Coordinates of C-alpha atoms in Angstrom, one line a residue:
M1 CA -5.9 14.3 140.0
T2 CA -8.6 15.6 137.0
A3 CA -9.3 17.9 140.0
I4 CA -6.3 19.9 139.8
Y5 CA -6.7 21.2 135.9
S6 CA -10.7 21.3 136.6
N7 CA -10.6 23.8 139.1
A8 CA -7.3 26.3 137.4
K9 CA -8.7 30.0 138.2
N10 CA -8.8 30.1 133.8
W11 CA -7.7 28.2 130.8
L12 CA -3.7 28.8 130.5
V13 CA -3.7 28.2 134.1
Q14 CA -5.8 24.3 133.0
A15 CA -3.1 24.1 129.8
E16 CA -0.3 24.3 131.8
L17 CA -1.3 21.8 134.9
L18 CA -2.4 19.4 132.8
A19 CA 0.4 19.2 130.8
Q20 CA 2.5 18.5 133.7
S21 CA 0.1 16.1 135.4
G22 CA 1.7 13.5 134.7
L23 CA -2.2 12.1 133.6
T24 CA -1.1 9.5 130.9
D25 CA -4.2 8.5 130.0
L26 CA -8.2 10.5 130.2
I27 CA -11.8 9.1 128.2
A28 CA -13.8 11.4 126.9
G29 CA -17.0 12.1 124.7
K30 CA -17.0 14.6 121.4
D31 CA -20.5 16.2 120.1
S32 CA -19.7 17.9 116.7
G33 CA -22.3 19.5 116.6
A34 CA -23.7 21.9 114.6
G35 CA -22.0 25.7 115.1
Y36 CA -20.0 24.3 117.9
G37 CA -18.4 21.4 118.2
K38 CA -18.6 19.9 122.6
A39 CA -15.7 17.9 124.1
I40 CA -15.6 16.3 127.7
I41 CA -12.2 15.4 128.0
G42 CA -11.6 13.9 131.7
D43 CA -13.1 17.3 133.9
F44 CA -12.2 19.4 131.2
S45 CA -14.8 21.3 128.4
I46 CA -14.0 22.9 125.3
M47 CA -16.1 23.9 122.7
M48 CA -14.8 25.6 119.5
P49 CA -16.2 26.5 116.3
A50 CA -17.1 23.7 114.1
A51 CA -14.9 25.6 111.8
Y52 CA -12.0 24.2 109.3
S53 CA -9.5 25.4 106.9
L54 CA -6.6 24.0 105.2
V55 CA -3.4 25.6 104.7
R56 CA -2.5 25.7 101.0
N57 CA 0.8 28.4 102.0
R58 CA 2.6 26.6 104.2
N59 CA 5.5 29.5 104.0
I60 CA 3.3 31.2 105.9
M61 CA 3.7 32.0 109.7
H62 CA 0.7 30.1 110.4
H63 CA 1.3 28.8 113.6
E64 CA 1.0 32.3 115.3
T65 CA -2.8 32.4 116.2
I66 CA -3.8 30.6 119.4
S67 CA -6.7 31.4 121.7
K68 CA -8.9 29.2 124.3
D69 CA -11.3 27.8 121.3
G70 CA -8.8 28.0 118.1
A71 CA -5.8 26.7 117.2
W72 CA -3.6 25.6 114.7
V73 CA -2.4 22.2 114.0
R74 CA 0.3 20.5 112.2
Y75 CA -0.3 16.1 111.6
V76 CA 3.5 14.9 111.4
E77 CA 3.0 11.2 110.6
G78 CA 1.0 8.3 112.4
T79 CA -2.0 6.1 111.9
R80 CA -3.4 8.7 109.2
L81 CA -0.6 8.4 105.8
D82 CA -2.8 10.7 104.2
L83 CA -2.4 13.4 106.9
K84 CA 1.1 13.4 106.8
D85 CA 2.3 17.4 106.9
V86 CA -0.9 18.7 106.5
Q87 CA -1.7 22.0 108.3
F88 CA -4.9 23.5 109.2
F89 CA -6.9 25.9 111.2
W90 CA -9.5 24.9 113.7
G91 CA -12.4 27.3 115.8
S92 CA -12.4 30.3 115.8
A93 CA -8.4 30.5 113.8
A94 CA -10.9 28.7 111.2
L95 CA -12.9 31.3 110.9
A96 CA -9.9 33.9 110.9
Q97 CA -9.5 32.8 106.9
S98 CA -11.5 33.5 104.0
D99 CA -11.4 30.4 102.5
H100 CA -13.0 28.8 105.6
T101 CA -15.4 25.6 105.9
L102 CA -18.2 25.8 108.1
L103 CA -19.4 22.1 109.0
H104 CA -23.5 22.4 108.9
E105 CA -23.0 23.0 105.8
D106 CA -21.6 19.2 104.9
K107 CA -22.7 17.1 107.3
A108 CA -20.8 14.5 105.5
K109 CA -17.2 17.0 107.3
K110 CA -18.4 15.8 110.7
A111 CA -17.0 12.3 110.0
E112 CA -14.5 13.2 107.7
L113 CA -12.8 15.6 109.5
A114 CA -13.5 14.0 112.5
L115 CA -9.8 13.5 113.7
E116 CA -8.9 16.7 113.3
S117 CA -11.8 17.9 115.4
I118 CA -10.0 16.6 117.8
L119 CA -6.4 17.2 117.8
A120 CA -7.6 20.6 117.7
D121 CA -9.2 20.1 121.1
L122 CA -6.1 18.6 122.3
A123 CA -4.2 21.5 120.8
V124 CA -6.1 23.9 122.8
L125 CA -5.8 21.8 126.3
N126 CA -2.0 20.8 126.1
I127 CA -2.2 17.6 126.6
P128 CA 0.9 15.8 127.3
D129 CA 3.2 13.9 125.1
G130 CA 3.0 10.1 125.3
F131 CA -1.2 10.4 125.4
K132 CA -4.0 7.4 125.1
L133 CA -7.4 8.4 124.5
S134 CA -10.3 6.2 125.2
I135 CA -13.5 8.9 123.2
S136 CA -17.4 7.9 122.2
L137 CA -18.2 9.6 119.4
S138 CA -21.5 11.0 117.6
N139 CA -22.7 11.9 114.4
H140 CA -26.1 12.4 113.1
N141 CA -26.1 9.1 110.5
P142 CA -23.6 6.7 112.7
E143 CA -25.0 3.8 109.7
R144 CA -23.4 5.7 107.3
W145 CA -20.5 7.2 109.0
G146 CA -19.6 5.2 112.0
Q147 CA -17.0 2.9 110.7
E148 CA -15.5 5.8 108.6
I149 CA -15.2 7.7 111.7
K150 CA -13.8 5.2 114.0
R151 CA -11.4 4.5 110.3
R152 CA -10.6 8.1 110.6
V153 CA -9.5 8.8 114.2
E154 CA -8.3 6.0 115.9
G155 CA -4.4 5.0 116.0
T156 CA -1.6 6.5 117.3
H157 CA -1.2 10.4 115.4
T158 CA 1.9 12.5 115.9
F159 CA 1.2 16.5 115.6
E160 CA 2.6 19.9 116.2
H161 CA 0.6 22.5 117.9
L162 CA 1.4 26.0 119.4
H163 CA 1.9 25.5 123.7
P164 CA -1.0 28.3 125.0
V165 CA 2.2 29.2 127.4
T166 CA 5.3 29.3 126.2
R167 CA 3.8 30.1 122.6
S168 CA 6.3 27.5 120.4
I169 CA 6.2 25.1 118.8
V170 CA 5.5 21.4 120.9
T171 CA 5.4 18.4 119.7
K172 CA 2.5 15.5 120.8
T173 CA 2.1 11.3 120.1
V174 CA -1.4 10.3 121.0
E175 CA -3.1 7.1 120.6
I176 CA -6.8 7.3 119.8
V177 CA -9.6 4.7 121.5
V178 CA -12.9 4.6 119.7
T179 CA -14.8 3.4 122.2
G180 CA -18.1 3.9 120.5
I181 CA -20.1 6.6 118.0
Y182 CA -23.6 7.1 119.0
P183 CA -26.6 8.7 117.1
E184 CA -27.4 12.5 117.6
G185 CA -28.9 12.9 121.1
F186 CA -27.7 9.8 122.4
G187 CA -25.2 10.7 125.0
S188 CA -27.5 13.2 126.3
I189 CA -30.7 10.6 126.9
A190 CA -27.6 8.3 128.7
H191 CA -27.0 11.5 130.6
C192 CA -30.5 11.6 132.1
L193 CA -31.0 8.0 132.4
F194 CA -27.8 6.5 134.0
G195 CA -25.4 9.9 134.8
E196 CA -25.5 12.9 137.8
A197 CA -28.6 14.6 136.4
S198 CA -30.7 11.1 136.4
L199 CA -34.2 11.1 136.1
V200 CA -36.5 9.3 137.9
L201 CA -38.2 6.8 134.9
D202 CA -38.9 3.5 134.7
P203 CA -38.6 1.2 131.5
S204 CA -42.6 2.1 130.7
E205 CA -42.5 5.7 131.3
L206 CA -41.7 8.3 128.8
A207 CA -39.8 11.1 128.7
I208 CA -40.2 14.0 126.3
A209 CA -36.6 16.0 125.1
L210 CA -36.3 19.2 122.8
D211 CA -32.4 19.9 122.2
I212 CA -32.1 23.7 120.9
G213 CA -28.9 23.6 118.7
S214 CA -27.3 26.1 116.7
S215 CA -29.9 24.8 113.0
T216 CA -32.6 22.8 114.9
W217 CA -34.9 22.1 117.4
L218 CA -34.5 18.0 117.6
V219 CA -37.8 16.9 119.8
T220 CA -36.7 12.9 121.2
V221 CA -39.4 10.9 122.6
F222 CA -37.8 7.8 124.9
N223 CA -38.4 5.7 127.6
G224 CA -36.7 4.4 130.7
S225 CA -34.4 2.2 129.3
G226 CA -33.0 4.5 126.8
A227 CA -35.2 3.3 124.1
V228 CA -35.9 6.5 121.7
I229 CA -39.7 6.0 120.8
D230 CA -39.4 8.8 118.2
R231 CA -38.2 11.2 116.7
H232 CA -38.8 14.6 115.6
L233 CA -36.6 17.6 113.2
I234 CA -38.2 21.4 113.3
E235 CA -35.6 23.6 111.5
G236 CA -34.2 26.7 112.3
G237 CA -32.3 27.2 115.8
A238 CA -30.8 29.8 117.5
G239 CA -28.5 30.6 114.6
E240 CA -31.7 31.5 112.6
L241 CA -32.6 33.8 115.3
H242 CA -29.3 35.6 115.0
N243 CA -30.2 35.6 111.2
M244 CA -33.3 37.5 112.1
I245 CA -31.6 39.7 114.3
A246 CA -28.8 40.5 111.7
E247 CA -31.0 41.4 109.3
A248 CA -33.7 43.3 111.3
L249 CA -30.0 45.7 111.9
D250 CA -30.3 45.9 108.4
K251 CA -33.3 47.5 108.0
R252 CA -32.4 50.0 110.9
N253 CA -32.2 53.6 109.3
D254 CA -30.0 55.0 112.0
R255 CA -26.7 55.7 110.8
V256 CA -24.5 56.3 112.8
S257 CA -21.0 56.8 111.0
L258 CA -20.3 56.5 107.1
L259 CA -18.7 53.9 108.5
S260 CA -21.0 51.1 109.4
K261 CA -23.3 53.2 106.2
D262 CA -24.8 50.1 104.5
V263 CA -23.3 47.7 106.2
K264 CA -24.3 43.6 106.5
H265 CA -25.0 42.7 110.2
S266 CA -22.6 39.4 111.6
P267 CA -25.0 36.5 112.8
S268 CA -21.9 35.4 115.2
L269 CA -21.3 39.4 116.7
V270 CA -25.4 39.0 117.4
N271 CA -24.9 36.0 119.3
Q272 CA -21.7 37.6 120.9
G273 CA -23.3 40.4 122.5
I274 CA -26.5 38.0 123.3
I275 CA -23.8 35.4 125.2
E276 CA -22.5 38.6 127.1
G277 CA -25.6 40.3 128.2
T278 CA -24.8 43.1 126.8
F279 CA -27.2 43.4 123.8
T280 CA -24.9 45.4 121.8
Y281 CA -23.6 44.5 118.3
G282 CA -20.1 45.6 118.3
G283 CA -17.1 46.4 120.2
N284 CA -16.5 49.8 119.5
H285 CA -18.5 53.1 119.4
L286 CA -18.3 54.1 115.3
T287 CA -20.2 50.0 115.2
G288 CA -21.4 49.3 118.5
K289 CA -25.3 49.4 119.1
K290 CA -27.9 48.4 121.5
F291 CA -30.5 45.7 119.6
E292 CA -32.5 44.4 122.8
T293 CA -35.5 45.9 120.2
E294 CA -34.2 43.7 117.7
Y295 CA -34.0 40.4 119.7
S296 CA -37.1 40.9 121.5
Q297 CA -39.4 40.8 118.7
C298 CA -37.9 38.4 116.4
L299 CA -37.6 36.2 119.6
D300 CA -41.4 35.8 119.7
E301 CA -41.4 34.5 116.0
W302 CA -38.6 32.3 115.8
W303 CA -40.4 31.4 119.1
S304 CA -44.2 30.9 118.9
T305 CA -44.0 29.1 115.2
R306 CA -41.2 26.7 116.5
I307 CA -43.0 26.2 119.9
E308 CA -45.9 25.5 117.5
K309 CA -44.3 22.7 115.6
F310 CA -43.5 21.2 118.8
A311 CA -46.7 20.6 120.3
N312 CA -48.6 19.6 117.3
F313 CA -45.9 17.0 117.4
V314 CA -45.9 15.8 120.8
T315 CA -50.3 15.9 120.7
A316 CA -50.8 13.6 117.0
G317 CA -48.1 11.2 119.0
N318 CA -50.4 10.8 122.4
Y319 CA -47.0 11.7 123.9
L320 CA -48.0 14.2 125.5
D321 CA -50.2 13.9 128.0
R322 CA -48.5 10.3 128.5
A323 CA -45.0 11.7 129.4
K324 CA -43.4 11.8 132.8
Y325 CA -40.8 15.0 132.6
L326 CA -40.3 17.5 129.7
V327 CA -36.6 18.0 129.7
A328 CA -35.0 20.2 127.4
W329 CA -31.0 20.5 126.6
G330 CA -28.8 22.3 124.1
G331 CA -27.4 25.8 123.9
G332 CA -30.3 27.1 122.6
V333 CA -32.3 26.9 126.0
S334 CA -30.2 28.9 127.4
L335 CA -31.1 32.2 125.7
P336 CA -32.8 35.4 127.6
V337 CA -36.2 34.4 128.0
V338 CA -36.3 31.5 126.6
D339 CA -35.3 29.7 129.6
Q340 CA -38.2 31.3 131.2
N341 CA -40.6 30.4 128.8
L342 CA -39.7 26.7 129.2
A343 CA -39.2 26.6 132.5
G344 CA -43.3 27.9 132.0
L345 CA -43.9 25.2 130.2
G346 CA -42.8 22.6 132.8
F347 CA -39.3 21.4 131.3
V348 CA -36.3 20.3 133.5
I349 CA -33.9 22.8 131.9
L350 CA -30.1 20.6 132.6
N351 CA -27.4 22.1 134.1
N352 CA -24.4 22.6 131.5
P353 CA -26.9 22.0 128.8
Q354 CA -24.0 22.5 125.7
F355 CA -22.7 19.7 127.5
I356 CA -25.5 17.4 128.6
N357 CA -24.3 15.1 125.2
A358 CA -21.0 15.1 125.6
L359 CA -21.1 14.6 129.0
G360 CA -23.2 11.3 127.7
L361 CA -20.9 10.6 125.7
K362 CA -18.5 10.6 127.8
L363 CA -20.4 8.3 130.6
L364 CA -20.5 6.2 127.8
T365 CA -17.0 5.3 127.4
Q366 CA -16.1 5.1 131.8
I367 CA -18.9 1.9 130.4
A368 CA -17.3 0.5 127.7
R369 CA -14.0 0.9 129.1
G370 CA -15.4 -0.4 132.5
A371 CA -14.4 2.2 134.8

């Protein structure tokens, strides 16, 4: 039945069909990410900015915001007694608030707000009432945060959200079971070895994975059993490239109008122009400007410094000569030119690279459930 909504023509149709599907039990994987959280719930993939904003003035009609990458949620009652009657925005709805919190700025928030993140996903997805969700999650330090995440997430939760089609406030109850909390990237390895994109790798053989995320480049050396042999973190992911381009635009002298004079350019709008493939900053004729030149110049500097650090690590550890595969995932591997650079170096670039970890976490949920 999941194919009914996963193949729907757009998000609103998907949400409505899922609500009417009669499904009561789904498995999921959740990658909290740095800049964006990614989840695979059943056959449905969802990605939202990892941003949170607490609603403090409850007399204001805060629930007017709705989109496929943001939501308003009110926790009504349930296992989390501390959240009773708490309202919050998540994703793009949170970014629209001046007092929002970005989760990547405080890694503890990824654990502390794990339930809020999942409820926002379920609100956008428009899950049926009385739903059971089995889920695996990832965290940068599961030894420190694993039990705390499970305590905060697991249980029965009743919450309100805005219906994506009728725009009325609806109440849902969900039972969440946490089947596992794994280190960052563990789901990606599971997906590569045991999922649809399986690599043919014996237990004695090695692969080198490069995860280009919003905040970092993470290099992981693993074997055919899924064991992590070594790891190396390189600071400055795709978000750093967006910052570099924004700063380059700040230094431009071609002021197109008084309205754009001395403007400080937004990295998020740079990212939007890249994602849309227009390489245009801003959405109107007053601020819109092409930044192909800045992209090319900044990309060269950003790529060369980090790929050199990658090369130094894999050669110093004597991993490069021994590796059967070089594999790449994460949102940054899809950047224009970066994908070509990686392919030229012999990397296997997986489909839907941003969702690889979430897909693998869903697979681990299936394994834990015996599905």
